[in-house]
């Protein structure tokens, strides 16, 4: 086909132009099969060249719906599902990618290359969802297909071995990971000085670093970096330099570690990749204690925005899918009803004219009634304003009289008495007289207290304290019962006045609760989560407890989530204690409160 020839020649703009012409001709000819192909071609263009994920997703969905409507369940539909799953993987919609890839596997029978891609995508999605067993299972299936089908020309075998090694690495099983990376590197003559070669060298070096085996380090990292520099692979260079930073940090060479972390951060900003920026900032917090606070604040800001964007990305394709369904349904309904519109158009016009004449007559009648009603309403409003002003003046006069009476009967009389008692000092100044006069100081203090009470009454706030923040915390925990099978209990000290708690403490406390609960849901297999917030005289205690499987605090102390919790506690000048065992995890944060 002409479009495919342009695609193979790299003339992508011409490829899109031909695909659009094909779509228009197919719609005119009512050729649904060709229309589905046109949508697939346009989707490939958007996904490959300009990363217009929204447009690509919509086109793939339209093609799939047409194939399904035509009951076409062969390689054409399977190939479309594979391409859709690749797009979803790139946009971090891992559940969607897994679903699409499995649909492709059900349809594909003979095309081993597409089946391999589908198995590989399921493995990648499972790893992203931290289902390591499933990831190894599908990468192993992909490896078997690659070997049986002889797909070594595209290095599928090497890629699958590397993916299995990467899964072991994610499980902290570095010995098994090293075996896989070394197995793949024994075939390096077929992919020497390629990105695959650099990736294997970097992965092998990182697993050795984690095991404390420095026999080939840092040479493995420098070899990988040299290849990536020659290929201008900026994203991979960032990871390479972060690994070098971690190596030199382990060797206590802080200056070199800072150098590589700073270079990684600069390159991440240059390529405008927030994910890599966050990783570089995390490394700099570890190796550059002098500027850790500055990097920490930037890390929290970017990391929080990434969490928001990640949630948007996960919901993006589901929303587009529903919107696409609605658009298609609306078009079908519009076509079915079009003939009715022409038939009843004349009747509608005549009925409209008649309705207009009747409506104009009624409007004239209503206008007259409305004018009268407005005049009456204006008079009533004016009278209400007068009544309100009179009530306000009466209240103000009563309050002025009350305050005057309080001052006259209480304060003024007492002050007059003291003045007369002190008047004796004009006649006598002997020690005994002065001693007696000094006793009147306590009476002055009593008067001062009485005046303070009066002014306090005048400034008393008539609004009650609001519990918006407590309700926000309850929303955070109560929402879990509806989305996951976990029982949550929240206890908040009733004596806490959230209105006087600083906003920065409430913000950090909310993020700590959010991070802790998220970790318990994702990693601990917990059935129950207990959250308790108590206030002592000058401290706030937050305790999050679950009955999950726990984790090794020594191994997980370097994870982003734990670092985030500890950093937020430090920002509030607080302390964070984490205790974990096979019976569950307890996270306790103690926050000092300034005395008001």
XYZ file of C-alpha atoms in Angstrom:
596
model
C 0.000 0.000 0.000
C 1.116 3.592 -0.716
C 0.880 4.716 2.931
C 3.153 1.896 4.109
C 5.764 2.811 1.506
C 5.911 6.390 2.786
C 6.187 5.107 6.354
C 9.094 2.810 5.467
C 10.832 5.683 3.658
C 10.472 7.913 6.720
C 8.125 10.381 4.988
C 5.773 10.552 7.965
C 3.894 13.705 6.972
C 3.061 12.179 3.596
C 2.134 8.949 5.407
C -0.402 10.854 7.535
C -1.789 12.689 4.500
C -2.403 9.413 2.607
C -3.944 7.827 5.728
C -6.433 10.694 6.081
C -7.365 10.448 2.386
C -7.905 6.700 2.867
C -10.176 7.396 5.873
C -12.279 9.919 3.918
C -12.612 7.638 0.872
C -13.482 4.670 3.090
C -16.239 6.625 4.845
C -17.718 7.729 1.524
C -17.595 4.180 0.166
C -18.790 2.736 3.503
C -15.770 0.408 3.486
C -15.397 -0.312 7.207
C -12.354 -2.599 6.865
C -10.340 0.064 5.035
C -11.533 2.700 7.510
C -10.203 0.598 10.402
C -6.836 0.316 8.624
C -6.755 4.093 8.102
C -7.390 4.700 11.794
C -4.591 2.254 12.680
C -2.172 4.058 10.327
C -3.020 7.480 11.799
C -2.616 6.091 15.323
C 0.836 4.718 14.438
C 1.820 8.164 13.148
C 0.678 10.017 16.278
C 2.296 7.491 18.609
C 5.635 7.282 16.764
C 6.427 10.800 15.672
C 4.856 13.431 17.883
C 3.806 11.491 20.950
C 0.249 12.769 20.634
C -1.003 10.042 22.932
C -4.613 11.293 23.065
C -5.016 11.247 19.285
C -3.215 7.914 18.968
C -5.407 6.302 21.644
C -8.637 7.548 20.066
C -7.632 6.236 16.618
C -6.657 2.803 17.989
C -9.975 2.532 19.872
C -11.933 3.471 16.737
C -10.083 0.809 14.711
C -10.692 -1.852 17.373
C -14.424 -1.068 17.570
C -14.783 -1.338 13.796
C -12.943 -4.692 13.718
C -15.129 -6.012 16.525
C -18.303 -4.777 14.842
C -17.218 -6.616 11.673
C -16.369 -9.674 13.834
C -12.787 -9.624 12.573
C -10.663 -11.477 15.136
C -7.462 -12.188 13.231
C -3.953 -10.716 13.090
C -5.239 -7.238 12.129
C -7.105 -6.811 15.427
C -4.288 -8.489 17.380
C -1.685 -6.139 15.881
C -3.837 -3.118 16.803
C -4.079 -4.363 20.406
C -0.279 -4.773 20.560
C 0.279 -1.211 19.323
C -2.321 0.097 21.794
C -0.608 -1.734 24.683
C 2.758 -0.194 23.694
C 1.176 3.273 23.809
C -0.396 2.557 27.210
C 2.946 1.303 28.553
C 4.694 4.511 27.452
C 1.984 6.552 29.210
C 2.311 4.459 32.431
C -1.222 3.046 32.088
C 0.079 -0.363 33.171
C -3.255 -2.045 33.901
C -4.580 -0.929 30.533
C -1.400 -2.107 28.785
C -1.659 -5.531 30.430
C -5.321 -5.897 29.428
C -4.653 -4.914 25.797
C -1.629 -7.223 25.499
C -3.592 -10.197 26.866
C -6.355 -9.491 24.329
C -3.689 -9.557 21.603
C -2.346 -12.929 22.850
C -5.861 -14.414 22.623
C -6.154 -13.317 18.982
C -2.665 -13.957 17.600
C -1.916 -17.478 16.378
C 0.975 -17.522 13.894
C 2.800 -14.193 14.067
C 5.510 -15.056 16.609
C 6.999 -11.558 16.554
C 3.707 -9.956 17.667
C 3.092 -12.709 20.246
C 6.585 -12.089 21.633
C 5.848 -8.360 21.915
C 2.559 -9.053 23.716
C 4.184 -11.400 26.274
C 7.006 -8.903 26.780
C 4.536 -6.041 27.425
C 2.614 -8.115 29.993
C 5.939 -8.806 31.764
C 6.893 -5.105 31.770
C 3.445 -4.083 33.066
C 3.541 -6.742 35.805
C 6.953 -5.486 36.950
C 5.640 -1.923 37.081
C 2.732 -3.184 39.212
C 5.272 -5.027 41.442
C 3.883 -8.473 40.551
C 7.368 -10.018 40.190
C 6.272 -13.635 39.787
C 3.970 -12.746 36.911
C 6.694 -10.588 35.336
C 9.205 -13.490 35.351
C 6.533 -15.884 34.049
C 5.723 -13.779 30.985
C 9.306 -12.744 30.256
C 10.223 -16.451 30.354
C 7.385 -17.194 27.903
C 8.620 -14.379 25.655
C 12.176 -15.796 25.808
C 10.950 -19.272 24.797
C 8.999 -17.842 21.847
C 12.034 -15.818 20.746
C 14.304 -18.906 20.859
C 11.795 -21.226 19.159
C 10.995 -18.699 16.413
C 14.627 -17.680 15.867
C 14.027 -13.980 16.556
C 17.681 -13.326 17.436
C 18.077 -10.952 14.492
C 16.260 -8.293 16.512
C 17.946 -9.295 19.782
C 14.635 -10.415 21.342
C 16.444 -13.233 23.164
C 18.935 -10.794 24.703
C 16.137 -8.371 25.639
C 14.123 -11.080 27.409
C 17.150 -12.331 29.375
C 17.850 -8.727 30.415
C 14.201 -8.254 31.433
C 14.308 -11.353 33.631
C 17.533 -10.087 35.200
C 15.931 -6.674 35.751
C 12.996 -8.328 37.537
C 15.382 -10.180 39.872
C 17.192 -6.898 40.450
C 13.896 -5.233 41.431
C 13.374 -8.076 43.961
C 16.852 -7.419 45.428
C 17.878 -10.899 44.181
C 21.144 -9.603 42.790
C 22.966 -12.944 42.504
C 20.248 -14.312 40.196
C 20.226 -10.992 38.310
C 24.014 -11.124 37.753
C 23.705 -14.645 36.305
C 21.162 -13.410 33.745
C 23.132 -10.286 32.778
C 26.332 -12.334 32.337
C 24.401 -14.912 30.278
C 23.205 -12.168 27.932
C 26.668 -10.587 27.691
C 28.138 -13.876 26.437
C 26.306 -13.064 23.158
C 27.663 -9.503 23.022
C 29.266 -9.954 19.585
C 25.761 -9.736 18.070
C 24.999 -6.361 19.711
C 28.418 -4.883 20.506
C 28.431 -1.118 21.279
C 24.642 -0.851 21.084
C 22.216 0.433 23.696
C 21.430 -3.180 24.627
C 25.149 -3.738 25.307
C 25.357 -0.587 27.455
C 22.191 -1.529 29.370
C 23.536 -4.968 30.262
C 26.889 -3.515 31.398
C 25.134 -0.917 33.562
C 22.703 -3.454 35.046
C 25.511 -5.912 35.812
C 27.537 -3.182 37.505
C 24.585 -2.028 39.608
C 23.786 -5.529 40.924
C 27.468 -6.018 41.779
C 27.430 -2.677 43.585
C 24.415 -3.752 45.635
C 26.232 -6.944 46.649
C 29.367 -5.008 47.584
C 31.372 -6.706 44.803
C 33.665 -3.970 43.405
C 35.846 -6.317 41.309
C 34.734 -4.841 37.952
C 33.681 -1.427 39.225
C 33.561 1.332 38.231
C 34.776 0.026 34.802
C 31.372 -1.488 33.923
C 29.658 1.861 34.512
C 32.272 3.793 32.490
C 32.029 1.326 29.569
C 28.244 1.737 29.503
C 28.547 5.527 29.773
C 31.002 5.666 26.852
C 28.589 3.748 24.591
C 25.612 5.882 25.610
C 27.571 9.103 25.083
C 28.453 7.972 21.560
C 24.757 7.229 20.856
C 23.493 10.429 22.608
C 21.120 8.422 24.811
C 20.419 11.203 27.318
C 17.862 9.391 29.481
C 20.124 6.362 29.903
C 23.130 8.610 30.602
C 21.247 10.076 33.587
C 20.768 6.614 35.112
C 24.406 5.757 34.393
C 25.667 8.824 36.245
C 23.341 8.179 39.172
C 24.801 4.682 39.478
C 28.319 6.176 39.425
C 27.233 8.603 42.140
C 25.968 5.708 44.262
C 29.230 3.810 43.716
C 31.486 6.694 44.770
C 29.193 7.403 47.710
C 29.684 3.800 48.849
C 33.452 4.282 48.456
C 33.224 7.444 50.639
C 34.417 9.643 47.741
C 31.847 12.357 48.398
C 33.200 14.953 45.959
C 33.092 12.574 42.975
C 29.652 11.354 44.027
C 28.409 14.963 44.142
C 29.927 15.621 40.715
C 28.018 12.787 39.014
C 24.760 13.565 40.846
C 25.023 17.247 39.831
C 25.702 16.282 36.190
C 22.706 13.901 36.257
C 20.479 16.690 37.606
C 21.683 19.183 34.968
C 21.068 16.693 32.138
C 17.624 15.779 33.549
C 16.644 19.431 33.527
C 18.005 19.853 30.013
C 15.848 17.005 28.653
C 12.940 18.210 30.847
C 12.273 14.845 32.488
C 10.646 15.257 35.950
C 11.116 11.572 36.865
C 14.877 11.743 36.330
C 15.043 15.129 38.115
C 13.449 13.559 41.207
C 15.954 10.680 41.199
C 18.916 13.062 40.851
C 17.617 15.277 43.682
C 17.206 12.215 45.882
C 20.853 11.292 45.308
C 22.016 14.859 46.005
C 20.118 14.881 49.315
C 22.201 11.852 50.310
C 25.638 13.020 49.163
C 25.429 16.821 49.582
C 24.400 17.392 53.197
C 25.225 21.108 52.959
C 22.507 21.727 50.369
C 20.227 18.838 51.380
C 17.459 21.151 52.609
C 17.350 23.078 49.306
C 17.305 19.882 47.246
C 14.737 18.351 49.598
C 12.246 21.169 49.109
C 12.577 20.956 45.324
C 12.282 17.157 45.525
C 9.009 17.353 47.480
C 7.516 19.928 45.107
C 8.336 17.939 41.946
C 7.474 14.574 43.500
C 4.049 15.847 44.593
C 3.329 17.167 41.093
C 4.465 13.833 39.594
C 1.976 11.980 41.792
C -0.799 14.217 40.497
C 0.285 13.775 36.866
C 0.566 10.007 37.351
C -3.014 9.829 38.565
C -4.129 11.946 35.603
C -2.282 9.678 33.153
C -3.871 6.556 34.618
C -7.358 8.042 34.206
C -6.663 9.683 30.849
C -7.197 6.714 28.535
C -10.228 5.408 30.415
C -11.864 8.834 30.037
C -10.977 9.022 26.347
C -12.404 5.536 25.832
C -15.750 6.565 27.278
C -15.745 9.818 25.314
C -14.969 7.930 22.094
C -17.884 5.557 22.752
C -20.182 8.526 23.290
C -19.032 10.208 20.049
C -19.537 7.044 17.985
C -22.973 6.469 19.533
C -23.968 10.060 18.881
C -22.969 9.776 15.203
C -25.006 6.600 14.751
C -28.047 8.159 16.387
C -27.623 11.298 14.256
C -27.612 9.256 11.034
C -30.684 7.275 12.086
C -32.646 10.383 12.937
C -31.581 12.521 9.998
C -34.475 11.504 7.795
C -36.960 12.361 10.538
C -35.566 15.872 10.752
C -36.315 16.623 7.097
C -39.848 15.210 7.290
C -40.956 17.199 10.338
C -38.931 20.366 9.650
C -41.898 22.179 8.046
C -44.237 21.223 10.864
C -41.746 22.482 13.434
C -41.453 25.860 11.683
C -45.246 26.355 11.561
C -45.657 25.251 15.135
C -42.826 27.561 16.132
C -44.498 30.592 14.513
C -47.780 29.841 16.236
C -46.026 29.369 19.556
C -44.160 32.653 19.042
C -47.367 34.634 18.516
C -49.001 33.143 21.612
C -45.843 33.651 23.647
C -45.543 37.329 22.665
C -49.106 37.984 23.825
C -48.421 36.317 27.176
C -45.139 38.203 27.554
C -46.911 41.532 27.186
C -49.395 40.536 29.893
C -46.586 39.332 32.185
C -44.597 42.527 31.651
C -47.433 44.603 33.061
C -47.807 42.297 36.075
C -44.028 42.215 36.579
C -43.753 46.011 36.666
C -46.369 46.172 39.392
C -44.653 43.359 41.336
C -41.283 45.086 41.088
C -42.694 48.331 42.456
C -44.249 46.493 45.398
C -41.035 44.514 46.024
C -38.954 47.702 45.971
C -41.184 49.263 48.616
C -40.922 46.145 50.806
C -37.126 46.002 50.442
C -36.819 49.678 51.374
C -38.947 49.122 54.475
C -36.814 46.088 55.469
C -33.651 48.170 55.142
C -35.135 50.857 57.369
C -36.206 48.259 59.963
C -32.774 46.659 59.934
C -31.044 50.027 60.369
C -33.313 50.867 63.318
C -32.546 47.497 64.965
C -28.829 47.998 64.394
C -28.915 51.516 65.951
C -30.940 50.249 68.917
C -28.473 47.440 69.542
C -25.513 49.771 69.266
C -27.067 52.257 71.716
C -27.824 49.493 74.218
C -24.245 48.198 73.996
C -22.815 51.714 74.438
C -24.980 52.237 77.523
C -23.939 48.865 78.957
C -20.231 49.612 78.465
C -20.668 53.129 79.925
C -22.440 51.652 82.968
C -19.689 49.029 83.397
C -17.010 51.738 83.284
C -18.863 54.188 85.483
C -20.168 51.859 88.195
C -17.128 49.630 88.358
C -13.921 51.111 87.003
C -14.520 54.829 87.610
C -15.740 54.393 91.186
C -12.787 52.203 92.076
C -10.335 54.627 90.484
C -11.908 57.526 92.395
C -11.512 55.635 95.668
C -7.870 54.910 94.980
C -7.276 58.561 93.980
C -8.664 59.761 97.299
C -6.588 57.227 99.231
C -3.431 58.292 97.423
C -4.182 61.995 97.882
C -2.657 61.724 101.368
C 0.808 61.607 99.735
C 0.537 65.363 99.156
C 0.497 65.878 102.929
C 2.515 62.971 104.272
C 5.514 61.192 102.764
C 6.742 59.232 105.761
C 7.558 55.480 105.233
C 4.437 54.296 107.035
C 2.127 56.343 104.815
C 3.972 55.237 101.643
C 3.697 51.587 102.763
C -0.069 51.911 103.166
C -0.392 53.547 99.741
C 1.576 50.769 98.048
C -1.133 48.288 99.115
C -3.473 50.013 96.647
C -1.396 48.610 93.741
C -3.269 45.298 93.989
C -6.528 47.235 93.572
C -5.127 48.869 90.413
C -4.258 45.376 89.096
C -7.845 44.280 89.815
C -9.137 47.242 87.823
C -6.724 46.387 84.995
C -8.137 42.857 84.912
C -11.693 44.198 84.834
C -10.870 46.500 81.893
C -9.217 43.571 80.100
C -12.388 41.494 80.540
C -14.480 44.284 79.057
C -12.186 44.645 76.008
C -12.097 40.841 75.653
C -15.897 40.791 75.443
C -15.760 43.461 72.741
C -13.293 41.455 70.640
C -14.838 38.011 71.237
C -15.042 36.066 67.958
C -18.610 35.011 67.261
C -17.641 32.254 64.869
C -17.145 28.710 66.018
C -13.977 26.748 65.169
C -14.204 24.697 62.088
C -13.122 21.077 61.763
C -12.322 21.150 58.054
C -8.882 19.550 58.525
C -10.240 16.719 60.686
C -12.884 16.077 58.036
C -10.125 16.007 55.404
C -8.267 13.299 57.385
C -11.492 11.306 57.755
C -12.034 11.550 53.993
C -8.490 10.223 53.413
C -9.121 7.083 55.490
C -12.836 6.529 54.870
C -12.309 6.567 51.113
C -10.097 3.466 51.388
C -12.974 1.238 52.511
C -14.694 1.854 49.187
C -11.651 1.293 46.943
C -9.656 -1.505 48.651
C -10.412 -4.437 50.940
C -8.770 -2.877 53.993
C -10.417 -1.849 57.247
C -9.291 1.598 58.417
C -9.753 3.162 61.841
C -9.002 6.827 62.577
C -8.794 8.298 66.091
C -8.211 12.039 66.548
C -7.783 13.718 69.932
C -10.850 15.925 70.464
C -8.714 18.475 72.299
C -6.777 19.390 69.162
C -7.668 22.853 67.864
C -6.662 22.559 64.203
C -7.268 26.261 63.604
C -4.133 27.185 65.594
C -1.958 24.417 64.158
C 0.406 25.935 61.492
C -0.547 25.166 57.875
C 2.900 23.703 57.097
C 2.466 21.084 59.879
C -0.990 20.148 58.607
C 0.304 19.838 55.049
C 3.299 17.646 55.977
C 1.192 15.535 58.368
C -1.381 14.871 55.648
C 1.349 13.841 53.182
C 2.960 11.520 55.792
C -0.407 9.815 56.415
C -1.024 9.563 52.672
C 2.421 8.029 51.999
C 2.218 5.577 54.948
C -1.276 4.353 54.055
C -0.284 4.025 50.386
C 2.778 1.911 51.341
C 0.630 -0.339 53.556
C -1.871 -0.911 50.738
C 0.744 -1.553 48.017
C 3.352 -3.611 49.872
C 2.200 -5.095 53.204
C -0.906 -7.183 52.360
C -2.472 -5.633 55.479
C -6.077 -6.255 56.487
C -6.326 -3.403 59.007
C -4.793 0.063 59.259
C -5.010 2.094 62.502
C -4.301 5.838 62.567
C -4.076 7.711 65.875
C -3.406 11.466 66.329
C -2.860 12.720 69.892
C -1.785 16.044 71.408
C 0.242 16.482 74.585
C 1.141 19.822 76.143
C 3.542 20.914 73.407
C 3.780 17.976 70.975
C 1.638 16.292 68.332
C 1.904 12.497 67.982
C 0.910 10.705 64.756
C 0.942 6.903 64.757
C 0.129 4.675 61.762
C -0.054 0.943 62.444
C -0.920 -2.007 60.168
C -1.078 -5.784 60.572
C 0.745 -6.572 57.307
C 3.814 -8.675 56.543
C 6.225 -5.845 57.362
C 9.587 -5.152 55.726
C 13.305 -5.006 56.458
C 13.841 -1.427 57.651
C 17.582 -1.611 56.835
C 16.948 -2.499 53.179
C 13.985 -0.166 52.657
C 15.488 2.857 54.426
C 16.790 4.141 51.088
C 13.417 3.903 49.343
C 11.810 7.136 48.129
C 8.689 6.665 50.272
C 10.579 6.222 53.571
C 12.919 9.116 52.728
C 9.912 11.285 51.951
C 8.315 10.529 55.349
C 11.558 11.163 57.281
C 12.292 14.371 55.382
C 8.822 15.777 56.050
C 9.207 14.960 59.758
C 12.580 16.756 59.780
C 11.033 19.796 58.040
C 8.701 20.110 61.057
C 11.670 19.692 63.479
C 10.084 16.382 64.454
C 11.230 12.808 64.875
C 10.178 9.716 62.915
C 10.471 6.166 64.257
C 9.712 3.119 62.060
C 9.424 -0.382 63.535
C 8.515 -3.316 61.309
C 8.230 -7.085 61.770
C 6.333 -9.981 60.253
C 3.366 -8.997 62.447
C 3.061 -5.507 61.055
C 4.555 -2.016 60.837
C 4.345 0.988 63.191
C 5.297 4.491 62.019
C 5.390 7.121 64.774
C 6.005 10.835 64.139
C 6.467 13.279 67.034
C 6.065 16.966 66.105
C 6.895 19.846 68.480
C 4.330 22.658 68.706
C 5.263 26.249 69.479
C 3.597 27.655 72.560
C 1.161 30.408 71.666
